[in-house]
């Protein structure tokens, strides 16, 4: 592949050398020179590096001199076209050609009466390329007088307002005039040049005349581009444009195009172009919106906004213009209000997914906030005469639908506020509920302490059981027990957590008195049942108290021996925490996750994953872990299929690293190229002019291909250290 590229580059260099020689030795044959120049243009247009090499061999200088010295217009046109193409493709060639001498030659071509239209057009094209994105070119085009000649061509290139493009001469003149407009645009903007903008102010009256007398797309588009870029970010130029009636002319053109937009699509597109120009004029001076109020531009923009053929970018331009129109002009704000503009903005804000469009709609609504408040106050407090009353009565009839929309909007806002209040109240209730549940936890712990003390001291007494019943009733009086236990399943889960107490009772071998809760918590019936250890073990599966699950037994066997109270407290704490994790207490789990309770087992990354996958009832936390693990494994399998070098085991990973080092470890070194005397001279002159800016020096001088900035730096340091290193 590299050999093919090198071969193509070498062929390109050979072709350029031969073509340059052909230009030099065919001075008496203008057609051969023209063909050679066209071929050079084609090569440089396809490959930007060709222009750099053509500059290195002196081709640019020769073609520039040929354009100046040749007696044949055909050769001059081809030479200028070639220069423009090379400069457009490569910025270094643009900098090389951007000299006052070339601009003076181009100005002479444009002002010479013997120059035909095509030669002038090629000259304008070269100026356009040299000035584009180049502040130095903008300065030279002003200092050499080229911008003055371009302004004169803007006035005189088209002599008649009746534009007949079917005529060949008229069409050539129009092409020249259009090129002049484009060149003036790059002279004043990108980057912005205030001095050139001031010089182009003199063309505004002529542009206004063309807009009024010839409303064709071929005229309106170039003129609007020129006016918009000349006005951009320059308050003085904007004021001058309005003083010569430019904004009035644009308003009239916009009104006419909007009325024609219902018939033709091109008129709607052209109206958007004029709208952008109007926006550039009033963007920095919102007070100038008063001029637009005379022509009811706001209503025209609203009608244009409803055009179905416009895309989101064009609608954004219209909304932004509406925002600038209504920013500091109450007349335009009232016009927007009267023509149902506010519902249209609200609709755009709610339905559109375009962020820029939503910002523009918000900008318009913010501007109209004060006028809506003012109108509401004036309608309620101010007394009108008969004429004003009739006018406002008509307005009220027309705006009936608008008031209904406002009422709906207020209802929606009121509903949103109610929902926010309810959300805040719900959070407060939830916090209070958490406090109650924590107090329940403390009370249950106290109860367990009492039961533990009874189990150590002997058989419980009936009066103490009654006191425990009274305690449970007190829990209900606080509203906690009624929330925590609403059905049989919840009561069973809560009592199931206290089952280790039963084990403690069985170890004591004495009669026990237990409190059995009924399935309905609202009745709060407590029964005292006395039975022996054997009877309790055989009947516990038929009552509310159940056997511990096998997993709990395993945990009990693995854990160190502790007192029953600590064991009961830990289990209840876990149940309360899991109870708090849910938003409502009406739903409690009947089953436990194997990953949560299998603490005593010797687990690792393999059997724990199997344990979680085998569990049919997983908690939220372990369910998320399982899903994440499955997603990771599926992605890993996909990547393994796409790239078989992604392996999992350390042994095979080492094999992969060995393969990668054997395949791509060899790198080619660059071929050493000694510095020539010319390159050394370039290096010293570059350091003298630019300092230690090695990249800039590399770009400014024709060093050998393959040179890098670090090569220049090393060479310069070697040369400055001692004369012995200069020859290397």
PDB file of N, CA, C and O in Angstrom, residues 529-558:
ATOM      1  N   UNK A 529     -52.417 -19.735  75.838  1.00  0.00           N
ATOM      2  CA  UNK A 529     -52.409 -21.169  75.578  1.00  0.00           C
ATOM      3  C   UNK A 529     -51.183 -21.775  76.243  1.00  0.00           C
ATOM      4  O   UNK A 529     -50.072 -21.299  76.003  1.00  0.00           O
ATOM      5  N   UNK A 530     -51.425 -22.778  77.064  1.00  0.00           N
ATOM      6  CA  UNK A 530     -50.337 -23.436  77.775  1.00  0.00           C
ATOM      7  C   UNK A 530     -50.204 -24.853  77.239  1.00  0.00           C
ATOM      8  O   UNK A 530     -51.188 -25.575  77.159  1.00  0.00           O
ATOM      9  N   UNK A 531     -48.962 -25.212  76.862  1.00  0.00           N
ATOM     10  CA  UNK A 531     -48.743 -26.561  76.335  1.00  0.00           C
ATOM     11  C   UNK A 531     -47.302 -26.951  76.580  1.00  0.00           C
ATOM     12  O   UNK A 531     -46.445 -26.115  76.878  1.00  0.00           O
ATOM     13  N   UNK A 532     -47.068 -28.257  76.429  1.00  0.00           N
ATOM     14  CA  UNK A 532     -45.754 -28.804  76.665  1.00  0.00           C
ATOM     15  C   UNK A 532     -44.910 -28.663  75.420  1.00  0.00           C
ATOM     16  O   UNK A 532     -45.371 -28.279  74.346  1.00  0.00           O
ATOM     17  N   UNK A 533     -43.628 -28.987  75.527  1.00  0.00           N
ATOM     18  CA  UNK A 533     -42.672 -28.857  74.434  1.00  0.00           C
ATOM     19  C   UNK A 533     -43.065 -29.743  73.264  1.00  0.00           C
ATOM     20  O   UNK A 533     -43.056 -29.311  72.115  1.00  0.00           O
ATOM     21  N   UNK A 534     -43.462 -31.021  73.538  1.00  0.00           N
ATOM     22  CA  UNK A 534     -43.765 -31.948  72.456  1.00  0.00           C
ATOM     23  C   UNK A 534     -45.016 -31.508  71.715  1.00  0.00           C
ATOM     24  O   UNK A 534     -45.079 -31.587  70.494  1.00  0.00           O
ATOM     25  N   UNK A 535     -46.021 -31.091  72.484  1.00  0.00           N
ATOM     26  CA  UNK A 535     -47.255 -30.651  71.838  1.00  0.00           C
ATOM     27  C   UNK A 535     -47.012 -29.428  70.966  1.00  0.00           C
ATOM     28  O   UNK A 535     -47.582 -29.276  69.901  1.00  0.00           O
ATOM     29  N   UNK A 536     -46.148 -28.503  71.402  1.00  0.00           N
ATOM     30  CA  UNK A 536     -45.876 -27.279  70.636  1.00  0.00           C
ATOM     31  C   UNK A 536     -45.173 -27.595  69.325  1.00  0.00           C
ATOM     32  O   UNK A 536     -45.483 -27.042  68.271  1.00  0.00           O
ATOM     33  N   UNK A 537     -44.200 -28.562  69.414  1.00  0.00           N
ATOM     34  CA  UNK A 537     -43.465 -28.927  68.202  1.00  0.00           C
ATOM     35  C   UNK A 537     -44.379 -29.567  67.188  1.00  0.00           C
ATOM     36  O   UNK A 537     -44.271 -29.342  65.984  1.00  0.00           O
ATOM     37  N   UNK A 538     -45.318 -30.400  67.635  1.00  0.00           N
ATOM     38  CA  UNK A 538     -46.207 -31.107  66.705  1.00  0.00           C
ATOM     39  C   UNK A 538     -47.293 -30.204  66.145  1.00  0.00           C
ATOM     40  O   UNK A 538     -47.808 -30.457  65.061  1.00  0.00           O
ATOM     41  N   UNK A 539     -47.717 -29.164  66.892  1.00  0.00           N
ATOM     42  CA  UNK A 539     -48.841 -28.344  66.471  1.00  0.00           C
ATOM     43  C   UNK A 539     -48.438 -26.983  65.926  1.00  0.00           C
ATOM     44  O   UNK A 539     -49.297 -26.247  65.467  1.00  0.00           O
ATOM     45  N   UNK A 540     -47.158 -26.645  66.002  1.00  0.00           N
ATOM     46  CA  UNK A 540     -46.760 -25.286  65.602  1.00  0.00           C
ATOM     47  C   UNK A 540     -46.983 -25.039  64.127  1.00  0.00           C
ATOM     48  O   UNK A 540     -47.211 -23.922  63.706  1.00  0.00           O
ATOM     49  N   UNK A 541     -46.942 -26.121  63.289  1.00  0.00           N
ATOM     50  CA  UNK A 541     -47.155 -25.924  61.852  1.00  0.00           C
ATOM     51  C   UNK A 541     -48.597 -25.585  61.549  1.00  0.00           C
ATOM     52  O   UNK A 541     -48.907 -25.059  60.489  1.00  0.00           O
ATOM     53  N   UNK A 542     -49.545 -25.898  62.461  1.00  0.00           N
ATOM     54  CA  UNK A 542     -50.957 -25.617  62.229  1.00  0.00           C
ATOM     55  C   UNK A 542     -51.361 -24.262  62.761  1.00  0.00           C
ATOM     56  O   UNK A 542     -52.508 -23.848  62.567  1.00  0.00           O
ATOM     57  N   UNK A 543     -50.502 -23.624  63.519  1.00  0.00           N
ATOM     58  CA  UNK A 543     -50.824 -22.336  64.111  1.00  0.00           C
ATOM     59  C   UNK A 543     -50.060 -21.237  63.389  1.00  0.00           C
ATOM     60  O   UNK A 543     -49.375 -21.464  62.401  1.00  0.00           O
ATOM     61  N   UNK A 544     -50.171 -20.043  63.945  1.00  0.00           N
ATOM     62  CA  UNK A 544     -49.511 -18.885  63.326  1.00  0.00           C
ATOM     63  C   UNK A 544     -48.007 -19.034  63.379  1.00  0.00           C
ATOM     64  O   UNK A 544     -47.305 -18.713  62.432  1.00  0.00           O
ATOM     65  N   UNK A 545     -47.472 -19.537  64.496  1.00  0.00           N
ATOM     66  CA  UNK A 545     -46.029 -19.734  64.609  1.00  0.00           C
ATOM     67  C   UNK A 545     -45.617 -20.929  63.779  1.00  0.00           C
ATOM     68  O   UNK A 545     -46.207 -21.987  63.866  1.00  0.00           O
ATOM     69  N   UNK A 546     -44.573 -20.743  62.956  1.00  0.00           N
ATOM     70  CA  UNK A 546     -44.114 -21.797  62.064  1.00  0.00           C
ATOM     71  C   UNK A 546     -42.705 -22.197  62.416  1.00  0.00           C
ATOM     72  O   UNK A 546     -41.991 -21.485  63.096  1.00  0.00           O
ATOM     73  N   UNK A 547     -42.303 -23.370  61.878  1.00  0.00           N
ATOM     74  CA  UNK A 547     -40.924 -23.806  62.039  1.00  0.00           C
ATOM     75  C   UNK A 547     -39.997 -22.866  61.302  1.00  0.00           C
ATOM     76  O   UNK A 547     -40.346 -22.356  60.241  1.00  0.00           O
ATOM     77  N   UNK A 548     -38.816 -22.660  61.792  1.00  0.00           N
ATOM     78  CA  UNK A 548     -37.840 -21.897  61.008  1.00  0.00           C
ATOM     79  C   UNK A 548     -37.523 -22.642  59.725  1.00  0.00           C
ATOM     80  O   UNK A 548     -37.527 -23.859  59.674  1.00  0.00           O
ATOM     81  N   UNK A 549     -37.241 -21.884  58.677  1.00  0.00           N
ATOM     82  CA  UNK A 549     -36.888 -22.505  57.398  1.00  0.00           C
ATOM     83  C   UNK A 549     -35.557 -23.209  57.534  1.00  0.00           C
ATOM     84  O   UNK A 549     -34.749 -22.891  58.396  1.00  0.00           O
ATOM     85  N   UNK A 550     -35.287 -24.230  56.684  1.00  0.00           N
ATOM     86  CA  UNK A 550     -34.014 -24.963  56.785  1.00  0.00           C
ATOM     87  C   UNK A 550     -32.807 -24.052  56.692  1.00  0.00           C
ATOM     88  O   UNK A 550     -31.793 -24.301  57.305  1.00  0.00           O
ATOM     89  N   UNK A 551     -32.927 -22.951  55.923  1.00  0.00           N
ATOM     90  CA  UNK A 551     -31.777 -22.057  55.784  1.00  0.00           C
ATOM     91  C   UNK A 551     -31.473 -21.375  57.098  1.00  0.00           C
ATOM     92  O   UNK A 551     -30.330 -21.187  57.476  1.00  0.00           O
ATOM     93  N   UNK A 552     -32.524 -21.012  57.838  1.00  0.00           N
ATOM     94  CA  UNK A 552     -32.305 -20.389  59.140  1.00  0.00           C
ATOM     95  C   UNK A 552     -31.629 -21.363  60.082  1.00  0.00           C
ATOM     96  O   UNK A 552     -30.757 -20.997  60.861  1.00  0.00           O
ATOM     97  N   UNK A 553     -31.993 -22.663  59.997  1.00  0.00           N
ATOM     98  CA  UNK A 553     -31.343 -23.652  60.846  1.00  0.00           C
ATOM     99  C   UNK A 553     -29.873 -23.760  60.507  1.00  0.00           C
ATOM    100  O   UNK A 553     -29.026 -23.854  61.378  1.00  0.00           O
ATOM    101  N   UNK A 554     -29.569 -23.751  59.250  1.00  0.00           N
ATOM    102  CA  UNK A 554     -28.158 -23.813  58.864  1.00  0.00           C
ATOM    103  C   UNK A 554     -27.393 -22.633  59.414  1.00  0.00           C
ATOM    104  O   UNK A 554     -26.268 -22.757  59.881  1.00  0.00           O
ATOM    105  N   UNK A 555     -28.014 -21.448  59.337  1.00  0.00           N
ATOM    106  CA  UNK A 555     -27.332 -20.273  59.860  1.00  0.00           C
ATOM    107  C   UNK A 555     -27.129 -20.385  61.362  1.00  0.00           C
ATOM    108  O   UNK A 555     -26.099 -20.015  61.903  1.00  0.00           O
ATOM    109  N   UNK A 556     -28.103 -20.949  62.030  1.00  0.00           N
ATOM    110  CA  UNK A 556     -27.968 -21.085  63.473  1.00  0.00           C
ATOM    111  C   UNK A 556     -26.841 -22.034  63.818  1.00  0.00           C
ATOM    112  O   UNK A 556     -26.134 -21.859  64.796  1.00  0.00           O
ATOM    113  N   UNK A 557     -26.644 -23.021  62.996  1.00  0.00           N
ATOM    114  CA  UNK A 557     -25.579 -23.971  63.287  1.00  0.00           C
ATOM    115  C   UNK A 557     -24.208 -23.374  63.015  1.00  0.00           C
ATOM    116  O   UNK A 557     -23.262 -23.657  63.708  1.00  0.00           O
ATOM    117  N   UNK A 558     -24.109 -22.491  62.003  1.00  0.00           N
ATOM    118  CA  UNK A 558     -22.798 -21.960  61.653  1.00  0.00           C
ATOM    119  C   UNK A 558     -22.383 -20.808  62.566  1.00  0.00           C
ATOM    120  O   UNK A 558     -21.208 -20.574  62.782  1.00  0.00           O
TER     121      UNK A 558
END
